[in-house]
Tab-separated table of C-alpha atoms and ligand atoms in Angstrom:
chain	number	residue	atom	x	y	z
A	9	MET	CA	0.000	0.000	0.000
A	10	LYS	CA	0.968	3.611	-0.437
A	11	ALA	CA	0.323	6.443	1.984
A	12	ASP	CA	-2.020	9.226	0.873
A	13	VAL	CA	-1.411	12.803	1.925
A	14	ILE	CA	-3.608	15.827	2.696
A	15	LEU	CA	-1.853	19.180	2.485
A	16	GLY	CA	-2.749	22.854	2.649
A	17	LEU	CA	-1.713	24.665	-0.538
A	18	GLN	CA	-2.062	28.255	0.701
A	19	TRP	CA	-1.173	29.994	3.988
A	20	GLY	CA	-2.917	27.500	6.274
A	21	ASP	CA	-6.500	27.175	7.543
A	22	GLU	CA	-7.710	25.786	4.219
A	23	GLY	CA	-9.970	23.275	5.984
A	24	LYS	CA	-7.598	20.315	6.389
A	25	GLY	CA	-9.272	19.118	9.602
A	26	LYS	CA	-12.680	18.854	7.971
A	27	VAL	CA	-11.381	16.927	4.968
A	28	VAL	CA	-9.266	14.517	7.036
A	29	ASP	CA	-12.390	13.751	9.082
A	30	VAL	CA	-14.447	13.227	5.907
A	31	LEU	CA	-11.849	10.874	4.365
A	32	THR	CA	-10.903	8.937	7.529
A	33	PRO	CA	-13.498	6.151	6.981
A	34	HIS	CA	-11.430	5.091	3.930
A	35	TYR	CA	-8.237	4.632	5.988
A	36	ASP	CA	-6.877	2.477	8.819
A	37	VAL	CA	-4.406	4.987	10.246
A	38	VAL	CA	-4.216	8.793	10.313
A	39	ALA	CA	-0.821	10.377	11.041
A	40	ARG	CA	0.398	13.938	11.606
A	41	PHE	CA	3.885	14.531	10.202
A	42	GLN	CA	4.902	18.106	11.107
A	43	GLY	CA	3.919	21.258	12.966
A	44	GLY	CA	2.583	21.435	16.470
A	45	PRO	CA	-0.057	23.310	18.438
A	46	ASN	CA	0.310	26.253	16.059
A	47	ALA	CA	-2.240	24.229	14.084
A	48	GLY	CA	-5.963	24.621	14.705
A	49	HIS	CA	-7.986	22.105	12.717
A	50	THR	CA	-11.755	22.517	12.948
A	51	LEU	CA	-14.235	19.655	12.643
A	52	GLU	CA	-18.018	19.969	12.725
A	53	PHE	CA	-20.536	17.131	12.771
A	54	ASN	CA	-23.819	16.263	14.524
A	55	GLY	CA	-24.069	19.834	15.785
A	56	GLU	CA	-20.720	19.529	17.612
A	57	LYS	CA	-17.563	21.514	16.903
A	58	TYR	CA	-13.989	20.572	17.818
A	59	ILE	CA	-10.701	22.370	17.251
A	60	LEU	CA	-7.694	20.034	17.229
A	61	ARG	CA	-4.182	21.310	17.849
A	62	SER	CA	-1.776	18.372	18.130
A	63	ILE	CA	-4.199	15.484	17.871
A	64	PRO	CA	-4.752	14.073	14.373
A	65	SER	CA	-8.185	14.718	12.844
A	66	GLY	CA	-8.915	11.004	12.426
A	67	ILE	CA	-10.089	10.416	15.980
A	68	PHE	CA	-13.808	10.931	15.492
A	69	GLN	CA	-14.493	8.243	12.901
A	70	GLY	CA	-14.628	4.914	14.721
A	71	ASP	CA	-11.637	3.111	16.128
A	72	LYS	CA	-9.006	4.352	13.703
A	73	GLN	CA	-5.412	4.522	14.928
A	74	ASN	CA	-3.893	8.003	15.065
A	75	ILE	CA	-0.174	8.660	15.136
A	76	ILE	CA	1.759	11.769	16.119
A	77	GLY	CA	4.875	11.415	13.986
A	78	ASN	CA	8.529	12.280	14.595
A	79	GLY	CA	8.269	15.497	12.573
A	80	VAL	CA	5.736	16.959	15.007
A	81	VAL	CA	6.671	19.181	17.968
A	82	LEU	CA	4.558	18.445	21.022
A	83	ASP	CA	3.665	20.622	24.003
A	84	PRO	CA	2.584	18.180	26.750
A	85	ALA	CA	0.484	20.796	28.568
A	86	VAL	CA	-1.449	21.738	25.416
A	87	PHE	CA	-1.800	18.076	24.472
A	88	ARG	CA	-3.171	17.253	27.898
A	89	SER	CA	-5.808	19.975	27.916
A	90	GLU	CA	-6.835	19.032	24.385
A	91	ALA	CA	-7.053	15.291	25.125
A	92	GLU	CA	-8.797	15.767	28.474
A	93	ALA	CA	-11.430	18.016	26.913
A	94	LEU	CA	-12.109	15.305	24.339
A	95	ALA	CA	-12.240	12.627	27.050
A	96	ARG	CA	-14.850	14.722	28.906
A	97	SER	CA	-17.026	14.703	25.802
A	98	GLY	CA	-16.781	10.912	25.645
A	99	HIS	CA	-13.762	10.340	23.406
A	100	ASP	CA	-11.157	8.283	25.264
A	101	LEU	CA	-8.011	8.584	23.234
A	102	THR	CA	-5.394	6.611	25.151
A	103	LYS	CA	-5.921	3.472	23.045
A	104	ARG	CA	-6.237	5.313	19.749
A	105	ILE	CA	-3.309	7.727	19.768
A	106	SER	CA	0.345	6.786	19.805
A	107	ILE	CA	3.265	9.166	19.814
A	108	SER	CA	6.648	8.890	18.120
A	109	LYS	CA	9.556	8.696	20.561
A	110	LYS	CA	11.390	10.961	18.123
A	111	ALA	CA	8.852	13.812	18.266
A	112	HIS	CA	10.445	16.868	19.878
A	113	LEU	CA	9.070	18.445	23.047
A	114	ILE	CA	8.109	22.110	23.280
A	115	LEU	CA	9.344	23.375	26.659
A	116	PRO	CA	7.742	26.314	28.491
A	117	THR	CA	10.964	28.227	27.834
A	118	HIS	CA	10.538	27.626	24.081
A	119	CYS	CA	7.292	29.618	24.302
A	120	LEU	CA	9.095	32.387	26.196
A	121	LEU	CA	11.840	32.439	23.569
A	122	ASP	CA	9.191	32.655	20.834
A	123	ALA	CA	7.791	35.771	22.534
A	124	ALA	CA	11.247	37.223	23.221
A	125	TYR	CA	12.443	36.788	19.623
A	126	GLU	CA	9.240	38.320	18.289
A	127	ALA	CA	9.578	41.304	20.639
A	128	ALA	CA	13.213	41.750	19.562
A	129	LYS	CA	12.179	41.840	15.899
A	130	GLY	CA	9.866	44.800	16.551
A	131	ALA	CA	8.106	45.909	13.381
A	132	ASP	CA	9.608	42.972	11.453
A	133	LYS	CA	7.945	40.362	13.633
A	134	VAL	CA	6.525	37.263	11.959
A	135	GLY	CA	3.303	37.272	13.964
A	136	THR	CA	3.826	33.717	15.208
A	137	THR	CA	1.197	31.822	17.125
A	138	GLY	CA	3.421	32.115	20.213
A	139	LYS	CA	3.415	28.360	20.770
A	140	GLY	CA	7.195	27.933	20.825
A	141	ILE	CA	7.364	26.385	17.354
A	142	GLY	CA	10.417	28.203	15.946
A	143	PRO	CA	12.631	27.793	19.035
A	144	THR	CA	11.741	24.085	19.336
A	145	TYR	CA	12.635	23.310	15.718
A	146	THR	CA	15.770	25.449	16.170
A	147	ASP	CA	16.862	23.225	19.073
A	148	LYS	CA	16.060	20.131	17.018
A	149	VAL	CA	18.278	21.250	14.147
A	150	SER	CA	21.061	22.502	16.435
A	151	ARG	CA	20.958	19.126	18.214
A	152	ASN	CA	19.935	20.441	21.599
A	153	GLY	CA	16.306	19.341	21.661
A	154	LEU	CA	14.451	16.997	23.997
A	155	ARG	CA	12.404	14.192	22.476
A	156	VAL	CA	9.428	12.227	23.745
A	157	GLY	CA	11.709	9.193	24.167
A	158	ASP	CA	13.825	11.231	26.597
A	159	ILE	CA	10.948	11.197	29.088
A	160	LEU	CA	11.788	7.579	29.862
A	161	HIS	CA	15.418	8.118	31.022
A	162	ASN	CA	16.995	10.683	33.312
A	163	PHE	CA	14.512	13.282	32.142
A	164	GLN	CA	14.757	15.941	34.857
A	165	ALA	CA	18.510	16.419	34.334
A	166	LYS	CA	18.057	16.774	30.569
A	167	TYR	CA	15.232	19.240	31.106
A	168	ASP	CA	17.247	21.341	33.582
A	169	LYS	CA	20.173	21.533	31.174
A	170	LEU	CA	18.079	22.787	28.268
A	171	LYS	CA	16.108	25.160	30.491
A	172	ALA	CA	19.364	26.705	31.782
A	173	ARG	CA	20.490	27.278	28.219
A	174	HIS	CA	17.201	28.987	27.395
A	175	GLU	CA	17.285	31.156	30.514
A	176	GLN	CA	20.715	32.403	29.534
A	177	ILE	CA	19.326	33.560	26.171
A	178	LEU	CA	16.252	35.124	27.812
A	179	ARG	CA	18.510	37.096	30.172
A	180	SER	CA	20.616	38.301	27.252
A	181	LEU	CA	17.417	39.604	25.629
A	182	ASN	CA	16.340	41.283	28.901
A	183	PHE	CA	13.101	39.343	28.692
A	184	GLU	CA	11.166	39.235	31.952
A	185	TYR	CA	9.149	36.187	32.789
A	186	ASP	CA	7.581	34.027	35.455
A	187	LEU	CA	7.868	30.359	34.639
A	188	ALA	CA	6.288	28.730	37.705
A	189	ALA	CA	2.694	28.157	36.550
A	190	ALA	CA	3.629	27.090	33.015
A	191	GLU	CA	6.304	24.727	34.315
A	192	LYS	CA	3.874	23.076	36.741
A	193	ALA	CA	1.299	22.514	33.975
A	194	TRP	CA	4.039	21.236	31.705
A	195	PHE	CA	5.255	18.550	34.120
A	196	GLU	CA	1.646	17.517	34.757
A	197	GLY	CA	1.383	17.209	30.975
A	198	ILE	CA	4.483	14.984	30.923
A	199	GLU	CA	2.872	12.655	33.478
A	200	TYR	CA	-0.329	12.608	31.426
A	201	LEU	CA	1.614	11.816	28.256
A	202	LYS	CA	2.845	8.576	29.872
A	203	LYS	CA	-0.687	7.156	29.540
A	204	PHE	CA	-0.075	6.979	25.806
A	205	GLN	CA	2.045	4.550	23.858
A	206	PHE	CA	5.430	5.913	22.791
A	207	ILE	CA	6.365	4.178	19.551
A	208	ASP	CA	8.988	3.934	16.844
A	209	SER	CA	6.479	5.381	14.419
A	210	GLU	CA	8.653	4.880	11.324
A	211	HIS	CA	8.498	1.110	11.921
A	212	VAL	CA	4.793	1.147	12.758
A	213	VAL	CA	3.850	3.171	9.679
A	214	ASN	CA	5.941	1.101	7.277
A	215	GLN	CA	4.721	-2.185	8.772
A	216	THR	CA	1.157	-0.919	8.466
A	217	LEU	CA	1.661	-0.221	4.752
A	218	ALA	CA	3.478	-3.540	4.209
A	219	ALA	CA	0.510	-5.334	5.795
A	220	GLY	CA	-1.770	-3.843	3.127
A	221	LYS	CA	-3.376	-1.288	5.427
A	222	SER	CA	-3.962	2.306	4.432
A	223	VAL	CA	-2.456	5.448	5.940
A	224	LEU	CA	-3.593	9.056	5.559
A	225	CYS	CA	-0.970	11.697	6.398
A	226	GLU	CA	-2.397	14.972	7.727
A	227	GLY	CA	-0.502	18.167	7.057
A	228	ALA	CA	-0.599	21.281	9.191
A	229	GLN	CA	-0.130	24.905	8.048
A	230	GLY	CA	0.230	25.248	4.272
A	231	THR	CA	2.749	25.170	1.435
A	232	MET	CA	3.193	28.955	1.419
A	233	LEU	CA	4.267	28.717	5.086
A	234	ASP	CA	6.921	26.052	4.346
A	235	ILE	CA	10.346	26.849	5.818
A	236	ASP	CA	12.081	26.334	2.436
A	237	PHE	CA	9.479	27.246	-0.177
A	238	GLY	CA	7.129	29.635	1.649
A	239	SER	CA	7.265	33.419	1.839
A	240	TYR	CA	10.431	33.392	3.994
A	241	PRO	CA	10.964	34.697	6.661
A	242	PHE	CA	7.192	34.946	7.185
A	243	VAL	CA	6.791	31.201	7.440
A	244	THR	CA	6.589	28.485	10.047
A	245	SER	CA	9.618	26.361	10.972
A	246	SER	CA	8.784	22.985	9.451
A	247	ASN	CA	8.496	21.453	5.988
A	248	THR	CA	4.799	21.664	5.334
A	249	VAL	CA	5.229	20.389	1.764
A	250	CYS	CA	4.739	16.786	0.679
A	251	ALA	CA	8.410	15.959	1.248
A	252	GLY	CA	7.713	16.608	4.956
A	253	VAL	CA	5.792	13.315	4.977
A	254	CYS	CA	9.014	11.445	4.191
A	255	THR	CA	11.067	13.114	6.923
A	256	GLY	CA	8.205	13.506	9.405
A	257	LEU	CA	7.021	9.896	9.341
A	258	GLY	CA	9.837	7.931	7.727
A	259	ILE	CA	7.775	7.066	4.655
A	260	PRO	CA	9.961	6.590	1.560
A	261	PRO	CA	9.114	8.819	-1.441
A	262	ASN	CA	8.080	5.834	-3.571
A	263	ARG	CA	5.491	4.948	-0.942
A	264	ILE	CA	3.570	8.201	-1.364
A	265	GLY	CA	0.272	7.630	-3.176
A	266	GLU	CA	-2.439	10.188	-3.718
A	267	VAL	CA	-1.591	13.786	-2.761
A	268	PHE	CA	-4.741	15.761	-1.949
A	269	GLY	CA	-4.081	19.509	-2.125
A	270	ILE	CA	-6.585	21.697	-0.287
A	271	PHE	CA	-7.302	25.312	-1.138
A	272	LYS	CA	-10.012	27.837	-0.395
A	273	ALA	CA	-12.050	29.269	-3.285
A	274	TYR	CA	-10.372	32.517	-2.175
A	275	CYS	CA	-7.337	33.054	0.034
A	276	THR	CA	-6.490	33.922	3.633
A	277	ARG	CA	-3.415	34.549	5.697
A	278	VAL	CA	-2.969	35.135	9.429
A	279	GLY	CA	0.118	36.860	10.817
A	280	ALA	CA	2.543	39.112	8.975
A	281	GLY	CA	4.081	38.714	5.535
A	282	PRO	CA	3.352	39.454	1.890
A	283	PHE	CA	-0.041	38.554	0.411
A	284	PRO	CA	-0.321	39.887	-3.164
A	285	THR	CA	-4.082	39.336	-3.618
A	286	GLU	CA	-5.101	40.716	-0.206
A	287	LEU	CA	-8.233	42.869	-0.212
A	288	HIS	CA	-8.519	45.940	1.994
A	289	ASP	CA	-12.083	46.705	0.995
A	290	GLU	CA	-15.669	45.640	1.604
A	291	GLN	CA	-15.222	42.437	-0.380
A	292	GLY	CA	-12.396	41.344	1.927
A	293	GLU	CA	-14.611	42.170	4.913
A	294	THR	CA	-17.419	40.081	3.428
A	295	MET	CA	-15.079	37.080	2.972
A	296	CYS	CA	-13.981	37.506	6.579
A	297	SER	CA	-17.462	37.740	8.079
A	298	VAL	CA	-19.226	35.142	5.888
A	299	GLY	CA	-16.250	32.758	6.099
A	300	ARG	CA	-15.849	33.363	9.848
A	301	GLU	CA	-12.182	34.017	9.186
A	302	TYR	CA	-10.776	34.278	12.683
A	303	GLY	CA	-7.770	32.184	13.730
A	304	SER	CA	-8.755	28.968	15.510
A	305	VAL	CA	-5.623	29.150	17.721
A	306	THR	CA	-5.127	32.846	18.434
A	307	GLY	CA	-8.524	34.318	17.483
A	308	ARG	CA	-6.744	36.813	15.242
A	309	LYS	CA	-8.638	38.159	12.249
A	310	ARG	CA	-7.454	36.451	9.093
A	311	ARG	CA	-6.482	38.645	6.150
A	312	CYS	CA	-8.623	37.794	3.090
A	313	GLY	CA	-8.167	38.123	-0.654
A	314	TRP	CA	-8.724	36.558	-4.082
A	315	LEU	CA	-7.479	33.160	-5.137
A	316	ASP	CA	-3.846	33.398	-6.255
A	317	LEU	CA	-3.125	30.941	-9.064
A	318	VAL	CA	0.548	31.906	-9.281
A	319	ALA	CA	1.010	30.665	-5.704
A	320	LEU	CA	-1.415	27.738	-6.134
A	321	LYS	CA	0.361	26.404	-9.228
A	322	TYR	CA	3.669	26.681	-7.381
A	323	ALA	CA	2.249	24.657	-4.489
A	324	VAL	CA	0.836	22.030	-6.868
A	325	MET	CA	4.282	21.709	-8.449
A	326	ILE	CA	6.250	21.435	-5.183
A	327	ASP	CA	3.784	19.017	-3.599
A	328	GLY	CA	3.100	16.826	-6.630
A	329	VAL	CA	-0.629	17.264	-6.047
A	330	THR	CA	-2.724	14.573	-7.750
A	331	SER	CA	-6.202	15.769	-6.653
A	332	LEU	CA	-7.460	19.187	-5.646
A	333	ILE	CA	-10.038	19.890	-2.959
A	334	MET	CA	-11.774	23.270	-3.045
A	335	MET	CA	-13.112	24.587	0.263
A	336	LYS	CA	-15.530	27.331	1.253
A	337	ALA	CA	-17.018	27.928	-2.188
A	338	ASP	CA	-20.212	28.883	-0.295
A	339	VAL	CA	-18.481	31.975	1.135
A	340	LEU	CA	-18.575	33.511	-2.361
A	341	ASN	CA	-22.335	32.885	-2.841
A	342	ASP	CA	-23.279	36.558	-2.925
A	343	PHE	CA	-20.374	37.872	-4.991
A	344	LYS	CA	-21.362	39.404	-8.310
A	345	THR	CA	-17.901	38.882	-9.751
A	346	ILE	CA	-15.060	36.682	-8.603
A	347	LYS	CA	-11.447	37.414	-9.403
A	348	VAL	CA	-8.449	35.096	-9.719
A	349	ALA	CA	-4.837	36.207	-10.027
A	350	THR	CA	-3.224	34.506	-13.033
A	351	ALA	CA	0.059	36.456	-13.055
A	352	TYR	CA	1.991	39.123	-11.142
A	353	LYS	CA	3.100	42.365	-12.742
A	354	ILE	CA	6.474	43.191	-11.211
A	355	GLY	CA	7.803	46.476	-12.591
A	356	SER	CA	7.191	46.127	-16.328
A	357	LYS	CA	7.369	42.303	-16.326
A	358	PHE	CA	4.564	39.761	-16.154
A	359	VAL	CA	5.494	36.810	-13.990
A	360	THR	CA	3.673	33.469	-13.767
A	361	ASP	CA	6.387	31.417	-12.034
A	362	PHE	CA	6.195	32.174	-8.314
A	363	PRO	CA	9.168	34.524	-7.735
A	364	TYR	CA	11.866	34.664	-5.029
A	365	GLU	CA	10.250	37.700	-3.415
A	366	ILE	CA	6.621	38.762	-3.391
A	367	ASP	CA	6.847	41.838	-1.223
A	368	GLY	CA	7.235	45.261	-2.714
A	369	ASP	CA	6.013	46.148	-6.181
A	370	VAL	CA	3.878	43.064	-6.980
A	371	GLU	CA	0.597	43.754	-8.713
A	372	PRO	CA	-1.725	40.803	-9.346
A	373	VAL	CA	-3.158	40.439	-12.843
A	374	TYR	CA	-6.761	39.276	-12.490
A	375	ARG	CA	-9.168	37.289	-14.579
A	376	GLU	CA	-12.805	37.923	-13.716
A	377	PHE	CA	-15.594	35.383	-13.427
A	378	GLU	CA	-19.298	35.863	-13.110
A	379	GLY	CA	-20.481	34.947	-9.602
A	380	TRP	CA	-23.214	32.332	-9.106
A	381	GLN	CA	-25.189	34.549	-6.704
A	382	CYS	CA	-27.223	31.760	-5.143
A	383	ASP	CA	-27.025	29.575	-2.061
A	384	ILE	CA	-25.011	26.402	-2.750
A	385	ASN	CA	-24.800	25.197	0.863
A	386	ALA	CA	-27.433	22.478	0.506
A	387	ILE	CA	-26.128	21.086	-2.808
A	388	ARG	CA	-24.625	17.584	-2.569
A	389	ARG	CA	-24.195	16.641	-6.270
A	390	TYR	CA	-21.716	18.264	-8.636
A	391	ASP	CA	-24.260	18.291	-11.466
A	392	ASP	CA	-26.530	20.499	-9.351
A	393	PHE	CA	-23.946	23.278	-9.030
A	394	PRO	CA	-24.667	26.534	-10.899
A	395	GLN	CA	-22.830	26.776	-14.229
A	396	GLN	CA	-20.790	29.778	-13.023
A	397	LEU	CA	-19.260	27.680	-10.225
A	398	LYS	CA	-18.550	24.820	-12.633
A	399	ASP	CA	-16.811	27.305	-14.965
A	400	TYR	CA	-14.698	28.594	-12.073
A	401	ILE	CA	-13.686	25.037	-11.145
A	402	THR	CA	-12.938	24.081	-14.761
A	403	PHE	CA	-10.660	27.112	-15.109
A	404	ILE	CA	-8.705	26.126	-11.988
A	405	GLU	CA	-8.363	22.574	-13.310
A	406	GLN	CA	-7.102	23.824	-16.679
A	407	GLU	CA	-4.593	26.189	-15.077
A	408	THR	CA	-3.212	23.653	-12.578
A	409	GLY	CA	-3.604	20.532	-14.696
A	410	VAL	CA	-5.121	18.715	-11.704
A	411	PRO	CA	-8.759	17.611	-11.210
A	412	VAL	CA	-10.855	19.140	-8.429
A	413	LYS	CA	-12.324	15.997	-6.856
A	414	ILE	CA	-14.014	17.371	-3.729
A	415	ILE	CA	-15.838	20.664	-3.202
A	416	SER	CA	-16.790	21.763	0.297
A	417	VAL	CA	-19.876	23.953	0.696
A	418	GLY	CA	-20.091	24.376	4.477
A	419	PRO	CA	-18.224	23.597	7.699
A	420	ASP	CA	-20.192	20.448	8.484
A	421	ARG	CA	-18.924	16.978	7.577
A	422	GLU	CA	-22.037	16.499	5.439
A	423	ALA	CA	-21.599	19.696	3.421
A	424	THR	CA	-19.254	17.995	0.984
A	425	VAL	CA	-19.599	17.255	-2.725
A	426	MET	CA	-17.567	14.330	-4.084
A	427	ARG	CA	-17.048	13.904	-7.826
B	519	GDP	P1	-7.423	23.904	8.951
B	519	GDP	O1	-6.447	24.501	9.891
B	519	GDP	O2	-6.881	23.774	7.563
B	519	GDP	O3	-8.006	22.612	9.438
B	519	GDP	O4	-8.636	24.952	8.838
B	519	GDP	P2	-9.313	25.750	10.068
B	519	GDP	O5	-10.151	24.805	10.828
B	519	GDP	O6	-8.319	26.531	10.816
B	519	GDP	O7	-10.178	26.810	9.282
B	519	GDP	C1	-11.177	26.430	8.388
B	519	GDP	C2	-12.493	27.059	8.868
B	519	GDP	O8	-13.445	27.001	7.840
B	519	GDP	C3	-13.120	26.314	10.035
B	519	GDP	O9	-13.810	27.248	10.824
B	519	GDP	C4	-14.073	25.352	9.362
B	519	GDP	O10	-15.163	24.977	10.185
B	519	GDP	C5	-14.556	26.188	8.217
B	519	GDP	N1	-14.901	25.449	6.998
B	519	GDP	C6	-14.334	24.340	6.460
B	519	GDP	N2	-14.883	24.053	5.268
B	519	GDP	C7	-15.807	24.996	5.030
B	519	GDP	C8	-16.695	25.259	3.929
B	519	GDP	O11	-16.711	24.581	2.918
B	519	GDP	N3	-17.497	26.359	4.051
B	519	GDP	C9	-17.488	27.177	5.143
B	519	GDP	N4	-18.302	28.216	5.164
B	519	GDP	N5	-16.669	26.945	6.187
B	519	GDP	C10	-15.823	25.889	6.122
B	520	IMO	P1	-3.192	25.307	10.462
B	520	IMO	O1	-2.616	23.921	10.569
B	520	IMO	C1	-2.477	29.534	9.596
B	520	IMO	C2	1.412	31.167	10.802
B	520	IMO	C3	1.452	32.183	11.925
B	520	IMO	C4	2.663	32.987	11.522
B	520	IMO	C5	3.613	31.936	10.953
B	520	IMO	C6	4.645	31.419	11.946
B	520	IMO	O2	-4.336	25.547	11.364
B	520	IMO	O3	-3.467	25.640	9.024
B	520	IMO	P2	4.528	29.812	14.066
B	520	IMO	O4	3.722	29.899	15.322
B	520	IMO	O5	4.279	28.563	13.276
B	520	IMO	O6	5.979	30.027	14.298
B	520	IMO	O7	4.012	31.062	13.176
B	520	IMO	O8	2.781	30.856	10.538
B	520	IMO	N1	0.741	29.885	11.134
B	520	IMO	C7	-0.458	29.524	10.670
B	520	IMO	N2	-1.351	30.202	9.914
B	520	IMO	N3	-2.740	28.273	9.976
B	520	IMO	C8	-1.853	27.569	10.715
B	520	IMO	O9	-2.015	26.259	11.007
B	520	IMO	C9	-0.663	28.218	11.137
B	520	IMO	N4	0.394	27.834	11.887
B	520	IMO	C10	1.255	28.862	11.862
B	520	IMO	O10	0.278	32.954	11.949
B	520	IMO	O11	2.328	33.853	10.473
B	521	MG	MG1	-6.280	26.153	11.173
């Protein structure tokens, strides 16, 4: 068997959680491969709503196994509050989630460093989620990090050593802090984590595939936030692209199957950084209010704009997307015209290959489509879509060379059209 992958193709929050939940019945195992509690994946079904941070989105569909892979960074305190809240609503996860021993731990001091580095950057700050993501991946790469497997041996000494290192940096940045409450919650989280199975997830995942079982890999963030290919430095600190599946779960490249790329019918971004198709007008406000575009982790208002095909085609190329999934088409129901950027005008040049830099003098070149101006939320068959929406989808397929196989028309699990 090959592992299938679900990835965000834009700047995150495309609707990955919903789609993973919808597709989970077709799989035996769901695995996260990168990111951490910077993610906020929303699932809605039976009138209930859940926002998952570190826990894979496959936990609500029967007894599927869910794996937190080695590429993920885990904050035990956040994980505990997330898992306990789910347990209170009747979802006992201890038998259904296992955690890679190689996943790195986010320490309370990583969160302080995240805040300190952001403060030091002043006006140039990235607008991180403040969850300690950058400093934790930094320690991983500089070979100073603590891993889940470390919990089992001589843990306190290892923790103290890394904490001392962090405190030295915090002092050098004149960053004031009080660690006591966060540290207490963190160690309680460590104890809670021990209820779960710590595994060599690379062996488990490969044995699962060899046994003919199916695996769905769940991405966090989006391709334009990738540390290598995103709008650097306004990115996250992991490889959000498809290659992240190989390093974040130990799946060889020739074992990757279908790559589902998710995008919104428009575009959003939360935090700082360039966003060529951003709207600063009433239309952007409408996208924000109709689409309820507020960050699921930080509550920040998401910036909204038109679909950017220059960026989308780039993401399709880097990720090797085999099927597209279009989300939130319903948010555009009332728009008279819908625009899509097909090129950037930079100075006197027209650019269609996503360039090295997109800040500064980048003017999107738009193609306009007639809006459908009707309510599509209750539609469940592709043939029943208004022609204007079909034309919009066909254009995206022609431009990207990839079929749009799923169209989402509302936040609920049921509001999904499969082709
Ligand atoms: P993720 O991080 O990629 O999982 O996405 P988020 O959960 O952060 O953000 C997506 C938001 O859009 C959530 O509030 C979802 O409930 C909502 N959503 C998902 N699909 C649709 C859709 O087709 N239409 C509408 N209106 N909302 C959707
Ligand atoms: P999901 O999985 C949207 C953004 C932050 C910031 C930048 C770096 O829900 O799609 P970080 O805390 O990772 O160091 O922040 O990345 N960001 C996200 N934006 N959705 C996410 O996750 C994000 N995770 C991080 O806003 O701009
Ligand atoms: Mg999100």
